[in-house]
Amino acid sequence: EVQLLESGGDLVQPGGSLRLSCAASGFTFSSYAMSWVRQAPGKGLEWVSVISSSGGTTYYADSVKGRFTISRDNSKNTLYLQMNSLRAEDTAVYYCAKGGQSGAIRVGFDYWGQGTLVTVSS
Amino acid sequence: DIQMTQSPSTLSASVGDRVTITCRASQSISSWLAWYQQKPGKAPNLLIYKASSLESGVPSRFSGSGSGTEFTLTISSLQPDDFATYYCQQYNSYPTTFGQGTKLEIK
């Protein structure tokens, strides 16, 4: 059974930093691209970042480019999101999501974690 | 960036109704489109990928169609469990983008 378990969400002050983790199990983690998608309270889905299966390719939404860094450790089956210079508008539930096709980066997301809440407020 | 526009934003329907949600892309995305269902407080759930392929385990009352810039999600006979918010997503190019969502409500 595929499982994605996010952690690391917290209350942080504007300008602060946070690192999210997503522990994966139930599939060959190193074969799939992984993404972070966020959802502000009461709002729709916003894609944040993607990393290829090998970690060699990454893309970011303009809203987080230069502030967030996605990475993965295939030996630990874990995805990360380093979030720096946080702003109030980054407040959201952050989901990690698994790419739906082995080896592909342009994919839909067939499994999602339960989400972790990041609140940016003074 | 490719903009995805869903209509309607809210849809009121009854159990047993046939409903259709439309998603339009600002430029051609071939068939690189997915549909998700999301219930309050839960993560989204993939229903359809590549515009018309039904994800494993998803009931056959859900179907998707379209290509290029116009796509539809159809639920052939609404069940109580189907009242939720639905999102389309294009993955033709990054940044991948979602529609704003369609909330399906009980009439």
Tab-separated table of C-alpha atoms in Angstrom:
chain	number	residue	atom	x	y	z
A	1	GLU	CA	0.000	0.000	0.000
A	2	VAL	CA	1.361	3.396	-1.015
A	3	GLN	CA	1.758	5.765	1.917
A	4	LEU	CA	2.999	9.341	1.994
A	5	LEU	CA	3.448	10.924	5.401
A	6	GLU	CA	4.285	14.612	5.641
A	7	SER	CA	5.756	16.250	8.694
A	8	GLY	CA	7.390	19.486	9.708
A	9	GLY	CA	4.496	21.899	9.489
A	10	ASP	CA	4.407	24.535	12.210
A	11	LEU	CA	3.690	28.129	13.148
A	12	VAL	CA	6.563	30.334	11.994
A	13	GLN	CA	7.134	34.080	11.915
A	14	PRO	CA	7.372	35.992	8.633
A	15	GLY	CA	10.906	35.752	7.287
A	16	GLY	CA	11.481	32.458	9.044
A	17	SER	CA	12.378	29.029	7.704
A	18	LEU	CA	10.915	25.556	7.863
A	19	ARG	CA	11.734	22.167	6.364
A	20	LEU	CA	8.976	19.792	5.411
A	21	SER	CA	9.523	16.071	4.990
A	22	CYS	CA	7.486	13.403	3.238
A	23	ALA	CA	8.244	9.787	4.096
A	24	ALA	CA	7.202	7.410	1.335
A	25	SER	CA	6.521	3.687	1.427
A	26	GLY	CA	4.777	1.005	-0.569
A	27	PHE	CA	6.383	1.778	-3.929
A	28	THR	CA	9.812	2.153	-5.534
A	29	PHE	CA	10.386	5.749	-4.477
A	30	SER	CA	13.456	6.232	-6.667
A	31	SER	CA	11.415	5.571	-9.822
A	32	TYR	CA	8.875	8.382	-9.493
A	33	ALA	CA	8.850	12.153	-9.689
A	34	MET	CA	7.458	13.796	-6.582
A	35	SER	CA	5.747	17.125	-6.095
A	36	TRP	CA	4.629	19.496	-3.378
A	37	VAL	CA	1.171	21.037	-3.758
A	38	ARG	CA	-0.329	23.501	-1.306
A	39	GLN	CA	-3.788	24.695	-0.421
A	40	ALA	CA	-4.389	27.929	1.447
A	41	PRO	CA	-7.330	27.897	3.871
A	42	GLY	CA	-10.584	27.834	1.917
A	43	LYS	CA	-8.774	28.099	-1.434
A	44	GLY	CA	-7.908	25.865	-4.349
A	45	LEU	CA	-4.868	23.757	-5.144
A	46	GLU	CA	-1.564	25.388	-6.041
A	47	TRP	CA	1.389	23.384	-7.315
A	48	VAL	CA	4.651	24.390	-5.623
A	49	SER	CA	7.522	22.267	-6.919
A	50	VAL	CA	8.493	18.994	-8.580
A	51	ILE	CA	11.631	16.876	-8.536
A	52	SER	CA	12.447	14.119	-10.996
A	53	SER	CA	12.994	10.533	-9.913
A	54	SER	CA	16.780	10.940	-9.853
A	55	GLY	CA	16.670	14.412	-8.347
A	56	GLY	CA	18.441	15.884	-11.352
A	57	THR	CA	15.543	18.050	-12.533
A	58	THR	CA	13.477	20.461	-10.475
A	59	TYR	CA	10.846	23.056	-11.253
A	60	TYR	CA	9.250	25.698	-9.053
A	61	ALA	CA	6.204	27.913	-9.102
A	62	ASP	CA	7.139	31.562	-9.592
A	63	SER	CA	5.593	32.344	-6.206
A	64	VAL	CA	8.271	30.310	-4.388
A	65	LYS	CA	11.238	30.421	-6.760
A	66	GLY	CA	14.409	31.509	-4.988
A	67	ARG	CA	12.884	30.891	-1.539
A	68	PHE	CA	11.973	27.183	-1.551
A	69	THR	CA	14.187	24.204	-2.416
A	70	ILE	CA	12.919	20.730	-3.169
A	71	SER	CA	15.167	17.714	-2.654
A	72	ARG	CA	14.967	13.981	-2.122
A	73	ASP	CA	16.968	11.213	-0.528
A	74	ASN	CA	16.235	8.026	-2.447
A	75	SER	CA	18.179	5.968	0.102
A	76	LYS	CA	15.754	7.126	2.786
A	77	ASN	CA	12.597	7.219	0.605
A	78	THR	CA	12.063	10.794	1.719
A	79	LEU	CA	11.113	14.015	-0.042
A	80	TYR	CA	11.926	17.425	1.402
A	81	LEU	CA	10.902	21.036	0.972
A	82	GLN	CA	13.178	23.678	2.469
A	83	MET	CA	11.179	26.872	2.883
A	84	ASN	CA	13.027	30.138	3.535
A	85	SER	CA	11.930	33.774	3.753
A	86	LEU	CA	8.414	32.686	4.563
A	87	ARG	CA	5.530	35.066	3.984
A	88	ALA	CA	1.976	35.219	5.263
A	89	GLU	CA	0.769	34.124	1.827
A	90	ASP	CA	2.677	30.837	2.202
A	91	THR	CA	0.199	29.797	4.891
A	92	ALA	CA	-1.372	26.583	3.635
A	93	VAL	CA	-1.669	22.853	3.978
A	94	TYR	CA	1.263	21.352	2.087
A	95	TYR	CA	0.750	18.005	0.397
A	96	CYS	CA	3.366	15.764	-1.111
A	97	ALA	CA	2.155	13.945	-4.190
A	98	LYS	CA	3.501	11.013	-6.190
A	99	GLY	CA	3.827	11.174	-9.948
A	100	GLY	CA	1.540	8.759	-11.729
A	101	GLN	CA	4.047	7.233	-14.153
A	102	SER	CA	7.427	5.736	-13.501
A	103	GLY	CA	10.241	7.875	-14.853
A	104	ALA	CA	8.027	10.686	-16.110
A	105	ILE	CA	7.984	14.214	-14.738
A	106	ARG	CA	4.969	15.524	-16.673
A	107	VAL	CA	2.367	13.531	-14.816
A	108	GLY	CA	-0.785	13.661	-12.785
A	109	PHE	CA	-0.573	12.766	-9.121
A	110	ASP	CA	-1.930	9.361	-8.194
A	111	TYR	CA	-1.218	9.404	-4.458
A	112	TRP	CA	-1.226	12.266	-1.978
A	113	GLY	CA	-0.209	12.537	1.639
A	114	GLN	CA	-2.580	13.775	4.319
A	115	GLY	CA	-0.939	17.202	4.371
A	116	THR	CA	0.931	19.273	6.932
A	117	LEU	CA	-0.129	22.777	7.969
A	118	VAL	CA	2.270	25.678	7.679
A	119	THR	CA	1.147	28.899	9.306
A	120	VAL	CA	3.178	32.060	8.783
A	121	SER	CA	2.186	34.702	11.292
A	122	SER	CA	3.677	36.999	13.892
B	1	ASP	CA	1.711	29.794	-17.890
B	2	ILE	CA	-1.320	27.803	-18.992
B	3	GLN	CA	-4.534	28.978	-17.338
B	4	MET	CA	-7.218	26.423	-16.520
B	5	THR	CA	-10.807	27.638	-16.183
B	6	GLN	CA	-13.521	25.418	-14.784
B	7	SER	CA	-17.255	25.924	-15.103
B	8	PRO	CA	-19.451	26.132	-13.271
B	9	SER	CA	-17.830	27.149	-9.990
B	10	THR	CA	-20.758	25.683	-8.074
B	11	LEU	CA	-23.207	23.058	-9.215
B	12	SER	CA	-26.364	21.983	-7.372
B	13	ALA	CA	-27.671	18.559	-8.263
B	14	SER	CA	-29.629	15.631	-6.889
B	15	VAL	CA	-28.775	11.984	-6.332
B	16	GLY	CA	-29.223	10.152	-9.615
B	17	ASP	CA	-28.577	13.214	-11.806
B	18	ARG	CA	-26.112	13.222	-14.662
B	19	VAL	CA	-23.680	16.120	-14.267
B	20	THR	CA	-20.937	17.576	-16.401
B	21	ILE	CA	-18.084	19.857	-15.388
B	22	THR	CA	-16.076	21.694	-18.035
B	23	CYS	CA	-12.415	22.664	-17.961
B	24	ARG	CA	-10.857	24.938	-20.578
B	25	ALA	CA	-7.149	25.493	-21.115
B	26	SER	CA	-5.716	28.783	-22.338
B	27	GLN	CA	-3.690	26.882	-24.945
B	28	SER	CA	-3.592	23.354	-26.269
B	29	ILE	CA	-2.529	20.724	-23.759
B	30	SER	CA	-3.167	17.697	-25.990
B	31	SER	CA	-4.631	15.116	-23.567
B	32	TRP	CA	-2.406	15.939	-20.607
B	33	LEU	CA	-5.241	16.536	-18.196
B	34	ALA	CA	-6.243	15.025	-14.866
B	35	TRP	CA	-9.352	15.313	-12.720
B	36	TYR	CA	-9.401	15.116	-8.924
B	37	GLN	CA	-12.086	14.889	-6.276
B	38	GLN	CA	-11.526	16.520	-2.903
B	39	LYS	CA	-13.661	16.271	0.206
B	40	PRO	CA	-13.373	18.727	3.126
B	41	GLY	CA	-10.281	18.163	5.239
B	42	LYS	CA	-8.968	15.442	2.924
B	43	ALA	CA	-6.320	15.206	0.240
B	44	PRO	CA	-7.384	15.203	-3.405
B	45	ASN	CA	-8.087	11.853	-5.041
B	46	LEU	CA	-7.172	11.164	-8.690
B	47	LEU	CA	-10.192	10.208	-10.800
B	48	ILE	CA	-9.096	10.587	-14.431
B	49	TYR	CA	-5.713	10.951	-16.117
B	50	LYS	CA	-4.724	11.608	-19.705
B	51	ALA	CA	-8.128	13.236	-20.168
B	52	SER	CA	-10.153	10.031	-20.385
B	53	SER	CA	-8.353	7.210	-18.566
B	54	LEU	CA	-10.122	6.050	-15.425
B	55	GLU	CA	-7.819	5.623	-12.434
B	56	SER	CA	-7.875	2.159	-10.900
B	57	GLY	CA	-10.548	1.780	-8.233
B	58	VAL	CA	-12.602	4.776	-9.396
B	59	PRO	CA	-16.268	3.956	-10.098
B	60	SER	CA	-17.221	3.705	-13.752
B	61	ARG	CA	-19.889	6.402	-13.369
B	62	PHE	CA	-17.001	8.873	-13.693
B	63	SER	CA	-15.761	9.568	-17.199
B	64	GLY	CA	-13.607	12.172	-18.883
B	65	SER	CA	-13.372	13.416	-22.437
B	66	GLY	CA	-11.778	16.095	-24.563
B	67	SER	CA	-8.475	17.124	-26.032
B	68	GLY	CA	-6.707	20.305	-26.986
B	69	THR	CA	-8.314	23.052	-24.947
B	70	GLU	CA	-11.718	21.759	-23.873
B	71	PHE	CA	-12.395	18.911	-21.481
B	72	THR	CA	-15.306	17.514	-19.521
B	73	LEU	CA	-15.806	15.354	-16.465
B	74	THR	CA	-19.127	13.547	-16.389
B	75	ILE	CA	-20.741	11.703	-13.518
B	76	SER	CA	-23.434	9.532	-15.033
B	77	SER	CA	-25.606	9.043	-11.937
B	78	LEU	CA	-24.729	11.037	-8.844
B	79	GLN	CA	-24.279	9.131	-5.633
B	80	PRO	CA	-24.289	10.658	-2.122
B	81	ASP	CA	-20.535	10.118	-1.863
B	82	ASP	CA	-19.920	12.276	-4.958
B	83	PHE	CA	-20.761	15.606	-3.361
B	84	ALA	CA	-17.333	17.223	-3.182
B	85	THR	CA	-15.096	19.709	-4.977
B	86	TYR	CA	-13.574	18.747	-8.314
B	87	TYR	CA	-10.370	20.110	-9.852
B	88	CYS	CA	-8.822	19.741	-13.266
B	89	GLN	CA	-5.041	19.899	-13.736
B	90	GLN	CA	-2.962	20.307	-16.862
B	91	TYR	CA	0.421	18.615	-16.935
B	92	ASN	CA	1.384	19.419	-20.509
B	93	SER	CA	4.051	21.793	-19.247
B	94	TYR	CA	5.418	23.253	-16.066
B	95	PRO	CA	4.208	25.028	-14.109
B	96	THR	CA	1.450	22.464	-13.910
B	97	THR	CA	-1.756	24.336	-13.122
B	98	PHE	CA	-5.102	23.550	-11.582
B	99	GLY	CA	-8.533	24.901	-12.299
B	100	GLN	CA	-10.173	26.925	-9.558
B	101	GLY	CA	-12.465	24.062	-8.596
B	102	THR	CA	-16.128	23.147	-8.961
B	103	LYS	CA	-18.116	22.552	-5.801
B	104	LEU	CA	-20.831	19.970	-6.324
B	105	GLU	CA	-23.630	20.529	-3.830
B	106	ILE	CA	-26.784	18.664	-2.952
B	107	LYS	CA	-29.897	20.347	-4.349
